[in-house]
Short mmCIF file of C-alpha atoms in Angstrom, two decimals:
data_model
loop_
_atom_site.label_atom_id
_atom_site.label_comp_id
_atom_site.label_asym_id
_atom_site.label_seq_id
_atom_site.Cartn_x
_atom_site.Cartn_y
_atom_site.Cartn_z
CA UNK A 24 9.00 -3.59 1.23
CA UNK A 25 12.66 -3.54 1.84
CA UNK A 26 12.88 0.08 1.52
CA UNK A 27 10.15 0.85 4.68
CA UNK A 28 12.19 -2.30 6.60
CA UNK A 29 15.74 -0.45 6.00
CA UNK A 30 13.86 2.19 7.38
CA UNK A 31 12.56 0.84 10.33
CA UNK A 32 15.60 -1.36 11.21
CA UNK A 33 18.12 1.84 11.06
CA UNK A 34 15.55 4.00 13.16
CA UNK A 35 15.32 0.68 15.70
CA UNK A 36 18.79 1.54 16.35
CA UNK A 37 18.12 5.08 16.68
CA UNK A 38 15.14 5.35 18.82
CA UNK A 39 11.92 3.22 19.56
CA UNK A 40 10.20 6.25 19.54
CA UNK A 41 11.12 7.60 16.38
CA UNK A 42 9.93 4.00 15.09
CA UNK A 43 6.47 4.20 16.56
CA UNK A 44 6.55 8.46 15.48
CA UNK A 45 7.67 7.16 11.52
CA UNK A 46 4.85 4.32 11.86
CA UNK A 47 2.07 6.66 12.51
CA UNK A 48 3.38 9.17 10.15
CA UNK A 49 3.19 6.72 7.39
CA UNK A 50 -0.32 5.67 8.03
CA UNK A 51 -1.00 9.26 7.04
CA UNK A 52 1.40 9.01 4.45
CA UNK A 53 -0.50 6.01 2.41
CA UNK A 54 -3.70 7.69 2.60
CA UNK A 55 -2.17 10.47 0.96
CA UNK A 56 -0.96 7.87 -1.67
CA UNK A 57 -4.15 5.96 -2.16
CA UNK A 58 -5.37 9.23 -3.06
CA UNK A 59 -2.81 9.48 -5.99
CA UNK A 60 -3.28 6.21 -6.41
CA UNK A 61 -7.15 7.02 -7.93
CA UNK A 62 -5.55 8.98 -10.86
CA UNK A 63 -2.81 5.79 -11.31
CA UNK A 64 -4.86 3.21 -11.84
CA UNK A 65 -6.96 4.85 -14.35
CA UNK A 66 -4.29 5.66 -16.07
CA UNK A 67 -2.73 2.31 -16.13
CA UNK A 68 -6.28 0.37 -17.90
CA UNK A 69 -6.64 3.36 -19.99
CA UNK A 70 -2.87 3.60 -20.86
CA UNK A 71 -3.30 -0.82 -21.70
CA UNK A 72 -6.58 -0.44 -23.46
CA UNK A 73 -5.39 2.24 -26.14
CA UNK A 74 -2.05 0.31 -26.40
CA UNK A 75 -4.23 -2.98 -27.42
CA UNK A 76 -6.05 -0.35 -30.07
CA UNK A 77 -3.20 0.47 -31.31
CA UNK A 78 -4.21 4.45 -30.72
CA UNK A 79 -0.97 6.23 -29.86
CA UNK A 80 -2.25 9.89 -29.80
CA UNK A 81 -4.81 8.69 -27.03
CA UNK A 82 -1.93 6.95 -25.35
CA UNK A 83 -0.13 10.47 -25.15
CA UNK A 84 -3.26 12.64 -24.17
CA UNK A 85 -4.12 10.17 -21.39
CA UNK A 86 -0.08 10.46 -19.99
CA UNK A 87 -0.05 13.71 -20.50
CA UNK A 88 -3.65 14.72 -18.51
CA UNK A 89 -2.23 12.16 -15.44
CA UNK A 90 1.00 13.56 -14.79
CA UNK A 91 -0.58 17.25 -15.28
CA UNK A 92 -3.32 16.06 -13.30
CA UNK A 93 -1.29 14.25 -10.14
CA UNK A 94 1.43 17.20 -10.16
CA UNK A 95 -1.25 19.96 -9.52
CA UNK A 96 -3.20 17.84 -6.59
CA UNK A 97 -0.26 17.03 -5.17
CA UNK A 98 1.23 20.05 -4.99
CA UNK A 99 -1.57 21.50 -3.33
CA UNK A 100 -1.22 17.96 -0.82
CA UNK A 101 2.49 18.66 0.07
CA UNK A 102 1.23 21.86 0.72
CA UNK A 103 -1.27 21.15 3.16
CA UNK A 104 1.05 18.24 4.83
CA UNK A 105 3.47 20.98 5.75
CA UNK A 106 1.63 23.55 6.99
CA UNK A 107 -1.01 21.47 8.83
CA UNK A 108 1.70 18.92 10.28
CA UNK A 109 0.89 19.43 13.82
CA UNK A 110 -2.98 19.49 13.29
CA UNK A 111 -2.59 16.43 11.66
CA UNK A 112 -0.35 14.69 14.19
CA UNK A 113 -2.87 16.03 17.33
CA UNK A 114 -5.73 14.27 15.60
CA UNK A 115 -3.91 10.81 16.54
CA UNK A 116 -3.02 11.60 19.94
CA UNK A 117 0.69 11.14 20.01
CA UNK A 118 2.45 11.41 23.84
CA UNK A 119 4.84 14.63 23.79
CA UNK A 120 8.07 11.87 23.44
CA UNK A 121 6.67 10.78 20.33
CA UNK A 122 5.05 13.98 19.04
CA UNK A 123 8.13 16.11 17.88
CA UNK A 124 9.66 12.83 16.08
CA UNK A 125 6.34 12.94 14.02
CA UNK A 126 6.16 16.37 12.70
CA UNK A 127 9.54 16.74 11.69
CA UNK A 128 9.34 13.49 9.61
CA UNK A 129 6.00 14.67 8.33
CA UNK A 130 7.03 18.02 7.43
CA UNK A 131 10.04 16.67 4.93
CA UNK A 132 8.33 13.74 3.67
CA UNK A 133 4.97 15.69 3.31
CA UNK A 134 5.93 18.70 1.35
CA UNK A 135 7.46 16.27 -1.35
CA UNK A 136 4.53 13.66 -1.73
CA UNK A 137 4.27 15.32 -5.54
CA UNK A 138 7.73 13.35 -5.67
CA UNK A 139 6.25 10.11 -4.91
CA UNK A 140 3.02 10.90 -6.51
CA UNK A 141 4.58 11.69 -10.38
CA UNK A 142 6.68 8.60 -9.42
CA UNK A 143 3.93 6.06 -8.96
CA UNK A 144 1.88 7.60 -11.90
CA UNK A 145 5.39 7.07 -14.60
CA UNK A 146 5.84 3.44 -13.06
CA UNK A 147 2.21 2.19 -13.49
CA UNK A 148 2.36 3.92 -17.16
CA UNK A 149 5.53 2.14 -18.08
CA UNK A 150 4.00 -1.36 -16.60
CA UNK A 151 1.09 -1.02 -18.20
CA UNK A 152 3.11 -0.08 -21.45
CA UNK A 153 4.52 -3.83 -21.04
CA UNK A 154 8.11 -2.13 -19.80
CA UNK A 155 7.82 -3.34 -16.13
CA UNK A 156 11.72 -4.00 -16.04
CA UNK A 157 12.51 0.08 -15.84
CA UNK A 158 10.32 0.91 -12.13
CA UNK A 159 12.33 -2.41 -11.27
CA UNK A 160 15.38 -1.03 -11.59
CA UNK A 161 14.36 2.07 -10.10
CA UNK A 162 13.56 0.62 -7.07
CA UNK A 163 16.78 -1.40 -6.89
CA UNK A 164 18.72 1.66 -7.18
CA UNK A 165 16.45 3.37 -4.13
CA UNK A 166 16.82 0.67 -1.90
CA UNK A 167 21.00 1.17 -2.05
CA UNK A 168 20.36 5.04 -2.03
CA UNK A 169 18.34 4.86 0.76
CA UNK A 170 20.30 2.36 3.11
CA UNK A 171 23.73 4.83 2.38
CA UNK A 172 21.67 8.05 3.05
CA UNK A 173 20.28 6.71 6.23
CA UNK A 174 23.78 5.40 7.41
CA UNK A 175 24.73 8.88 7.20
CA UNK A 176 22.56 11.44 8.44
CA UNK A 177 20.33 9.29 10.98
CA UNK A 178 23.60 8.48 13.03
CA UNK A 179 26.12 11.18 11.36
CA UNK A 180 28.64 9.23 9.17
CA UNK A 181 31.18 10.41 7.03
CA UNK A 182 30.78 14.81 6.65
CA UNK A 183 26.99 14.59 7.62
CA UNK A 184 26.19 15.80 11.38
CA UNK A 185 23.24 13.15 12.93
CA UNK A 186 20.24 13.89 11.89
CA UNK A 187 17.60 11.14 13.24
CA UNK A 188 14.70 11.16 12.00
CA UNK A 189 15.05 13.78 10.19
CA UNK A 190 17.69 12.12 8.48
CA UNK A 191 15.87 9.35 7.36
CA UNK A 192 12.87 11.52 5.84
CA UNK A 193 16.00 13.73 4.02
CA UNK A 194 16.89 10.07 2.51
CA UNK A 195 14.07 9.32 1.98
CA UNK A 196 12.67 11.95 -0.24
CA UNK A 197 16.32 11.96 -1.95
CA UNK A 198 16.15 8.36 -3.34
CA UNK A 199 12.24 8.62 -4.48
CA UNK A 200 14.05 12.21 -6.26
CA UNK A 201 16.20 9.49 -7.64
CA UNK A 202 13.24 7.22 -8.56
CA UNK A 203 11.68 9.40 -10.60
CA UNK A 204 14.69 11.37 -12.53
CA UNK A 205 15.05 7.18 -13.48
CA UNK A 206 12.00 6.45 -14.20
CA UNK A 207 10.77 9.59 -16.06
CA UNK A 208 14.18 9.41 -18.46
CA UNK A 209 12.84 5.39 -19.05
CA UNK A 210 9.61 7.07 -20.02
CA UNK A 211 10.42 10.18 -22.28
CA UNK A 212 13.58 8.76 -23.93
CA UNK A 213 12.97 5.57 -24.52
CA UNK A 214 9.43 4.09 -24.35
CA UNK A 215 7.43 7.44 -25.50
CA UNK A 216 9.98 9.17 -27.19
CA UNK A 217 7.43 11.72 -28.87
CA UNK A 218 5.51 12.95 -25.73
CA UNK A 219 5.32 16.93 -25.77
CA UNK A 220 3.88 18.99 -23.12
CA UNK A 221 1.17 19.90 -26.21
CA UNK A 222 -0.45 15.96 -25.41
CA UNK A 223 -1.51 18.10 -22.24
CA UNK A 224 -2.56 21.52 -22.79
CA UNK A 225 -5.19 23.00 -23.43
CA UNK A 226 -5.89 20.63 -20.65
CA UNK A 227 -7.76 17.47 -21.74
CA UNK A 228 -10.62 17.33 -19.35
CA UNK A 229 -12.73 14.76 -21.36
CA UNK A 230 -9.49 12.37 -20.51
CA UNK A 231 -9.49 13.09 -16.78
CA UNK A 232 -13.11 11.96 -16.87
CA UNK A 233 -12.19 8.79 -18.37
CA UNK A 234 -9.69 8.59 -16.10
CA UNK A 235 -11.70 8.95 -13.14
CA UNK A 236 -14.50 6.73 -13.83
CA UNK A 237 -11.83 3.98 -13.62
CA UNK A 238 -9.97 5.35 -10.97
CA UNK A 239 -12.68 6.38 -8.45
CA UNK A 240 -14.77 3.27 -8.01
CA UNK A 241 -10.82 0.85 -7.76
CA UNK A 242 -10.10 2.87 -5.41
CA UNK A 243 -13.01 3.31 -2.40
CA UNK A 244 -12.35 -0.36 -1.16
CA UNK A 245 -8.45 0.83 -0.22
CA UNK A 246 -9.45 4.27 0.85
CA UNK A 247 -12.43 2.78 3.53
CA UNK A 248 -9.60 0.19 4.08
CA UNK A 249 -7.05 2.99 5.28
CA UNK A 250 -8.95 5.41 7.21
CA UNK A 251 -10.12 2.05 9.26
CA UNK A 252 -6.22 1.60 9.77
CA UNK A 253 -5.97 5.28 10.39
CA UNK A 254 -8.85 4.94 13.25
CA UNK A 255 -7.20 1.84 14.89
CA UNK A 256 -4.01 3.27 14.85
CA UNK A 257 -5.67 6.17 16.96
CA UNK A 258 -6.96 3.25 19.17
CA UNK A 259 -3.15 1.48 19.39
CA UNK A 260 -1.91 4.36 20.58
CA UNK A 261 -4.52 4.92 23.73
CA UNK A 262 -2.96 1.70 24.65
CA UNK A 263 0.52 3.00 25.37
CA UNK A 264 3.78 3.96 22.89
CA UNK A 265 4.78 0.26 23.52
CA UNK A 266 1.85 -1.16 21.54
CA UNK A 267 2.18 1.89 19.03
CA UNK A 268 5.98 0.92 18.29
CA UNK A 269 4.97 -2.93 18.62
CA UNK A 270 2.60 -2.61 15.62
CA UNK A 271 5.33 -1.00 13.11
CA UNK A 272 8.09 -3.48 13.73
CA UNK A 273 4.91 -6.25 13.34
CA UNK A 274 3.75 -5.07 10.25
CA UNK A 275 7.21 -5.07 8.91
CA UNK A 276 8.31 -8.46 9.93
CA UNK A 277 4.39 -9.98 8.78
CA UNK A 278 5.41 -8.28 5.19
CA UNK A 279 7.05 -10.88 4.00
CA UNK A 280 4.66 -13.46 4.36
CA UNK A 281 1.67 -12.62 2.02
CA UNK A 282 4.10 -11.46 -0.60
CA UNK A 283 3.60 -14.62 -2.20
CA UNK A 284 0.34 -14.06 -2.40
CA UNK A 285 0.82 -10.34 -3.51
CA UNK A 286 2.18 -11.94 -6.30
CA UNK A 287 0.29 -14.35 -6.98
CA UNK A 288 -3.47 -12.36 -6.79
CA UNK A 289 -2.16 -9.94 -9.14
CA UNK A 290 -1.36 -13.00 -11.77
CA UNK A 291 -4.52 -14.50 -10.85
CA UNK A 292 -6.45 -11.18 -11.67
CA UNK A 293 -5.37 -11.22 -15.14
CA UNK A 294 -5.31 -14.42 -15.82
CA UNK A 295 -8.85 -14.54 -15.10
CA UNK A 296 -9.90 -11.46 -16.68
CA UNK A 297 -8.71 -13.16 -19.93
CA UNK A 298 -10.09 -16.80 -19.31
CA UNK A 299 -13.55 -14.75 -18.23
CA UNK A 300 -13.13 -12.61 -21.44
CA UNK A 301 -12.35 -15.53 -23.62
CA UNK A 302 -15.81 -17.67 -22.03
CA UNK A 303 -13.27 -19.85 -20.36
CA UNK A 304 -15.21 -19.59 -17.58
CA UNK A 305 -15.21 -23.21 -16.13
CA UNK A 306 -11.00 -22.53 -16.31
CA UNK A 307 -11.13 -19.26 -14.87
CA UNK A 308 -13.27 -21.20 -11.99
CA UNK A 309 -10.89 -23.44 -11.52
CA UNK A 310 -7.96 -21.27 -11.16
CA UNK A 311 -9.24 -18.88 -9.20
CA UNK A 312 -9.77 -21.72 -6.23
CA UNK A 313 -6.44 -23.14 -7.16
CA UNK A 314 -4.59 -20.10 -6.59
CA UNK A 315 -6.26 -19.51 -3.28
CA UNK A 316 -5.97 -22.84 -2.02
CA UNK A 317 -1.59 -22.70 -2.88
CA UNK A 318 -2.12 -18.70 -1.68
CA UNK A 319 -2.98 -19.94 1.97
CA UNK A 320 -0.99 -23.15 1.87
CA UNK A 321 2.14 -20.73 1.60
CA UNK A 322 0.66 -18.04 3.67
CA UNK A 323 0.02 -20.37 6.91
CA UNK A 324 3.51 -22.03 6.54
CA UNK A 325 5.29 -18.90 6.41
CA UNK A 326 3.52 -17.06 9.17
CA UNK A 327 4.19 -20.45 11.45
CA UNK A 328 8.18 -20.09 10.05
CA UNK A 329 8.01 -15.98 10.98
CA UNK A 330 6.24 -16.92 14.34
CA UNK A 331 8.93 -19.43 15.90
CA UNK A 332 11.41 -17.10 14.48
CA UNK A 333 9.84 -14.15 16.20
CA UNK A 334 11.77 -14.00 19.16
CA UNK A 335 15.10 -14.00 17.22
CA UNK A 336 13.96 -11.80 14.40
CA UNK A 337 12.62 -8.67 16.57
CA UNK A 338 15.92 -8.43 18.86
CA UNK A 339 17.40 -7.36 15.70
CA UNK A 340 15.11 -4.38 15.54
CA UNK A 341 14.74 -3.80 19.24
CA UNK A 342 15.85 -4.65 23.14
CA UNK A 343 12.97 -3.20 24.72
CA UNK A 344 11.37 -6.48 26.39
CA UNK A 345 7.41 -5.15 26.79
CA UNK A 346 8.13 -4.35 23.18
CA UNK A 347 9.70 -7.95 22.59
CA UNK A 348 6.47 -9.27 24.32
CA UNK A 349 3.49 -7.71 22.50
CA UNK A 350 5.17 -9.03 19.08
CA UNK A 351 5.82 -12.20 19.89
CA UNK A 352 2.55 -12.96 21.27
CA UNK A 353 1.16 -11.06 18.71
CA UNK A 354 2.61 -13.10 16.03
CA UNK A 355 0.97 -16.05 16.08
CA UNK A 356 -2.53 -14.51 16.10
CA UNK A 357 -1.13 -13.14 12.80
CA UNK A 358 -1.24 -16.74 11.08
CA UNK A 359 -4.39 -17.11 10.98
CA UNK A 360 -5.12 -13.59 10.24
CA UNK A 361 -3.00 -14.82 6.89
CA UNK A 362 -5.42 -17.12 6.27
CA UNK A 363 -8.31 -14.55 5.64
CA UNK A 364 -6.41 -12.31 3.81
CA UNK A 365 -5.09 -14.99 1.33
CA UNK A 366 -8.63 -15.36 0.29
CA UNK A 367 -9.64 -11.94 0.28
CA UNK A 368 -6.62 -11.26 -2.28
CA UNK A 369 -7.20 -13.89 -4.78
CA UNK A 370 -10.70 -13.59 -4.61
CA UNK A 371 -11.76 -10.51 -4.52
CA UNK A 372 -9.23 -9.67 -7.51
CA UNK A 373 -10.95 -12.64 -9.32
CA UNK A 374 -14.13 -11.07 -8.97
CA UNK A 375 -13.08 -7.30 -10.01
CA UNK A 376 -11.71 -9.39 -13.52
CA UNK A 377 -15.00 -10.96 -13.67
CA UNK A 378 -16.34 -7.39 -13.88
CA UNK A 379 -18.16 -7.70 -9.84
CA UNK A 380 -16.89 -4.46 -8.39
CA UNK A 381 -20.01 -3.30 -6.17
CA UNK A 382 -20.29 -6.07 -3.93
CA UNK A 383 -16.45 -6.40 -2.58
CA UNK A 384 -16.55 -2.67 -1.94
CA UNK A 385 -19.97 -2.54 -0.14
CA UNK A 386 -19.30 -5.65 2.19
CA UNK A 387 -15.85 -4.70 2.31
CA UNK A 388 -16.57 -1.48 4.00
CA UNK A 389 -19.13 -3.13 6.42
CA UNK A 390 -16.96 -5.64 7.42
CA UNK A 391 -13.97 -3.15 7.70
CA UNK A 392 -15.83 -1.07 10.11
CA UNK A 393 -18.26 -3.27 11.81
CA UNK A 394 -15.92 -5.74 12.62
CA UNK A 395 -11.66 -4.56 12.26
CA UNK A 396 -12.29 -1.46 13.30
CA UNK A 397 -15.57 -1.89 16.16
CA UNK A 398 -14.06 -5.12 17.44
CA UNK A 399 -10.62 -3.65 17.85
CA UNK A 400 -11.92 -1.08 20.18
CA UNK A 401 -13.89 -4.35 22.11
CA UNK A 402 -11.40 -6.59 22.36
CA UNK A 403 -8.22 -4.19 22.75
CA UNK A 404 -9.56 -0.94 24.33
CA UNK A 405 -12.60 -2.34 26.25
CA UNK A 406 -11.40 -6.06 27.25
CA UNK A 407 -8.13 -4.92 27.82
CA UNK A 408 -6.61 -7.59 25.69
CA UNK A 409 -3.88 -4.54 23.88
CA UNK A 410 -2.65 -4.91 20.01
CA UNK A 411 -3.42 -8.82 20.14
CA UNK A 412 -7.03 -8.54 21.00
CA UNK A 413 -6.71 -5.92 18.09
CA UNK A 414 -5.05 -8.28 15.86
CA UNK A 415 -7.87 -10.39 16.44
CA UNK A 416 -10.35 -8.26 15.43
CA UNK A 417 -8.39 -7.53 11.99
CA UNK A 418 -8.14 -11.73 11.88
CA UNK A 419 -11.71 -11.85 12.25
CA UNK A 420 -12.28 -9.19 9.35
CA UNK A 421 -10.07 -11.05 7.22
CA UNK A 422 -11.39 -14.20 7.55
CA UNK A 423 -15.57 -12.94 7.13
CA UNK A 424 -14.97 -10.95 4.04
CA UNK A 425 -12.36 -14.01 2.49
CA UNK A 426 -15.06 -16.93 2.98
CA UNK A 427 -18.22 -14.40 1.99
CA UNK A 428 -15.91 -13.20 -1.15
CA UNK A 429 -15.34 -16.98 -2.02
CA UNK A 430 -19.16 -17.85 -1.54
CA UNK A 431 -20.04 -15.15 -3.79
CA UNK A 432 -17.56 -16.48 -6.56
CA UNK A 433 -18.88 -20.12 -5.86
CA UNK A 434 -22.46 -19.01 -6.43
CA UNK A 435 -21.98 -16.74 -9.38
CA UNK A 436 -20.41 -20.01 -10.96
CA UNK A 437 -23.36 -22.26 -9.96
CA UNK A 438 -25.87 -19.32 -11.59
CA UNK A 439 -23.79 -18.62 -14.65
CA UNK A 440 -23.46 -15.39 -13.70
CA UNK A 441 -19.65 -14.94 -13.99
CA UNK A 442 -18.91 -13.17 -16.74
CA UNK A 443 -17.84 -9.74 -17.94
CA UNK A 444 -21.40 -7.87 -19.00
#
């Protein structure tokens, strides 16, 4: 979080346009990731389950066929990134002022996804190798690499000539470089000391399949998710670069009020996986509604806090008053927008533990494009009513899916149906 907010609040000094160009280029960005992300979190339950067996050689093989695996595909992705940066950037409309910001950003960033890619796929092997400390560090290191890098070449510092955005994507890629030297040493010289490039070649494809059927299915919720961000961002920026720059410096300052509950749904997911596991199923009930009850307890108070600090809070990003507008009206629309997406954490994490992975992902995708992404072309594009009759549509999809995920978990309760088959 802190390392797209460094980002976003050196640019704001920069340019608003190269804020609203970065924004856009990002949404592109994570649906590159969630791609990656398919591979990662198969390898993560695989990487845990063979731990728990105490089968070693499988925990190699399966390490060795992800990174092998990830590198290749996302080679071939930075590839396509940089060459097709324009094409890419055309699809979502971007005004000429904007436009140039974009590719150049893209461009850098793009042709080293396989960076962040290899990076994500080492930390979610060392978490789920119970060594979560080492990505943390990582990331701690970033954050200070990437604050002094963007000092320096978006404004021209010290022997560095300003750079801009381009600056920030050269810092950028340089501190996830860093991130993964860190995190790859953590890896090969200290957690699995004996991995060999022979735990991946000949090329294991038996273990890719393993990994996929884990991977695939996890991931088609986020991916349905994203491309419905993707579309709406296309709609944002019909409205005018205002609204387009409005919604980054939003979705930065709304961050930090669901982390809590971040946190908390990934606790409560394993947490409940055991008590489910275990036939502790009256607990697992019971914390499940628990944790989403304190989830939007927190959630609501904070986004009330961020709201009647709005004002003060986006001046330090921005002096642009239309700008200043949209997000402070926008902000309170946002609360109860939390209040959906509380529930749809806990919840719908509760139910994946509980071994329900069909249903969130089918309704999910209705709701995602019948009513976030259909009502957000009604109520901002049709009515008129900009990013906060868009930000109601995404509070109405939040709030649907939340209360039909937590009737679902009621009911399989009541039927004695919750329970890992």
């Amino acid at each position: 979080m802190l390392l797209g907010m460094g980002d976003t609040f050196m640019l704001g000094s920069y340019s608003d346009y190269a804020v609203g160009a970065v924004g856009v280029v990002n949404q592109l960005m994570n649906m590159v990731f969630l791609l990656f992300g398919i591979v990662t979190t198969g390898t993560s339950v695989l990487c845990s389950r063979y731990l728990g067996m105490k089968e070693h050689q499988n925990v190699k093989e399966i390490i060795g066929v992800s990174l092998v695996f990830n590198m290749v595909f996302s080679s071939i992705m930075s590839a396509l990134l940089f060459f097709y940066a324009p094409e890419l950037i055309d699809m979502m409309g971007l005004r000429p002022e904007l436009r140039d910001y974009a590719i150049s950003y893209m461009r850098i960033v793009g042709s080293f996804a396989w960076v962040q890619a290899l990076s994500l796929t080492v930390s979610a092997i060392l978490r789920s190798l119970q060594r979560p400390k080492f990505p943390m560090v990582a990331i701690f290191v970033v954050n200070i690499v990437n604050i002094i890098g963007n000092y320096m070449l978006i404004f021209g510092h010290g022997p560095f000539p300003a750079l801009g955005v381009e600056g920030a994507a050269i810092s950028t890629v340089f501190s996830r470089l860093i991130s993964l030297t860190i995190v790859f040493i953590c890896l090969k010289k200290i957690v699995v000391k004996d991995l060999h490039l022979s735990d991946a070649l000949p090329f294991r494809w038996d273990k890719l399949k393993e990994v996929l059927n884990i991977g695939l299915p996890g991931a088609g919720e986020m991916i349905s998710y994203d491309l419905s961000q993707i579309t709406v961002t296309y709609f944002i920026n019909l409205i005018s670069n205002e609204a387009l720059i409005a919604r980054t410096y939003l979705i930065n300052i709304v961050l930090v009020g669901y982390l809590f509950t971040f946190a908390v749904s990934q606790s409560c997911t394993i947490m409940v996986g055991f008590l489910v596991g275990e036939e502790r199923v009256n607990a697992a009930h019971k914390l499940c509604l628990y944790c989403s009850k304190r989830a939007i307890q927190v959630s609501v108070t904070m986004g009330i806090i961020i709201a009647c600090a709005c004002p003060w809070i986006i001046e330090i990003f921005t002096d642009n008053p239309i700008i200043i507008s949209i997000v402070v009206t926008t902000v309170w629309i946002d609360i109860i927008l939390e209040i959906g997406r509380a529930l749809n954490m806990i919840v719908i994490g509760a139910l994946r533990a509980a071994g329900d992975y069909v249903f969130p992902v089918a309704f999910g995708a209705i709701s995602v494009w019948g009513v976030a992404t259909g009502m957000s072309w009604v109520w901002g594009i049709y009515c008129g009513l900009g990013l906060a009759g868009i930000w109601m549509a995404f509070s109405a999809d939040e709030n649907i899916r939340g209360w039909v995920m937590l009737h679902r978990w009621n009911r399989k309760f009541r039927e004695g149906t919750l329970k890992i088959k």
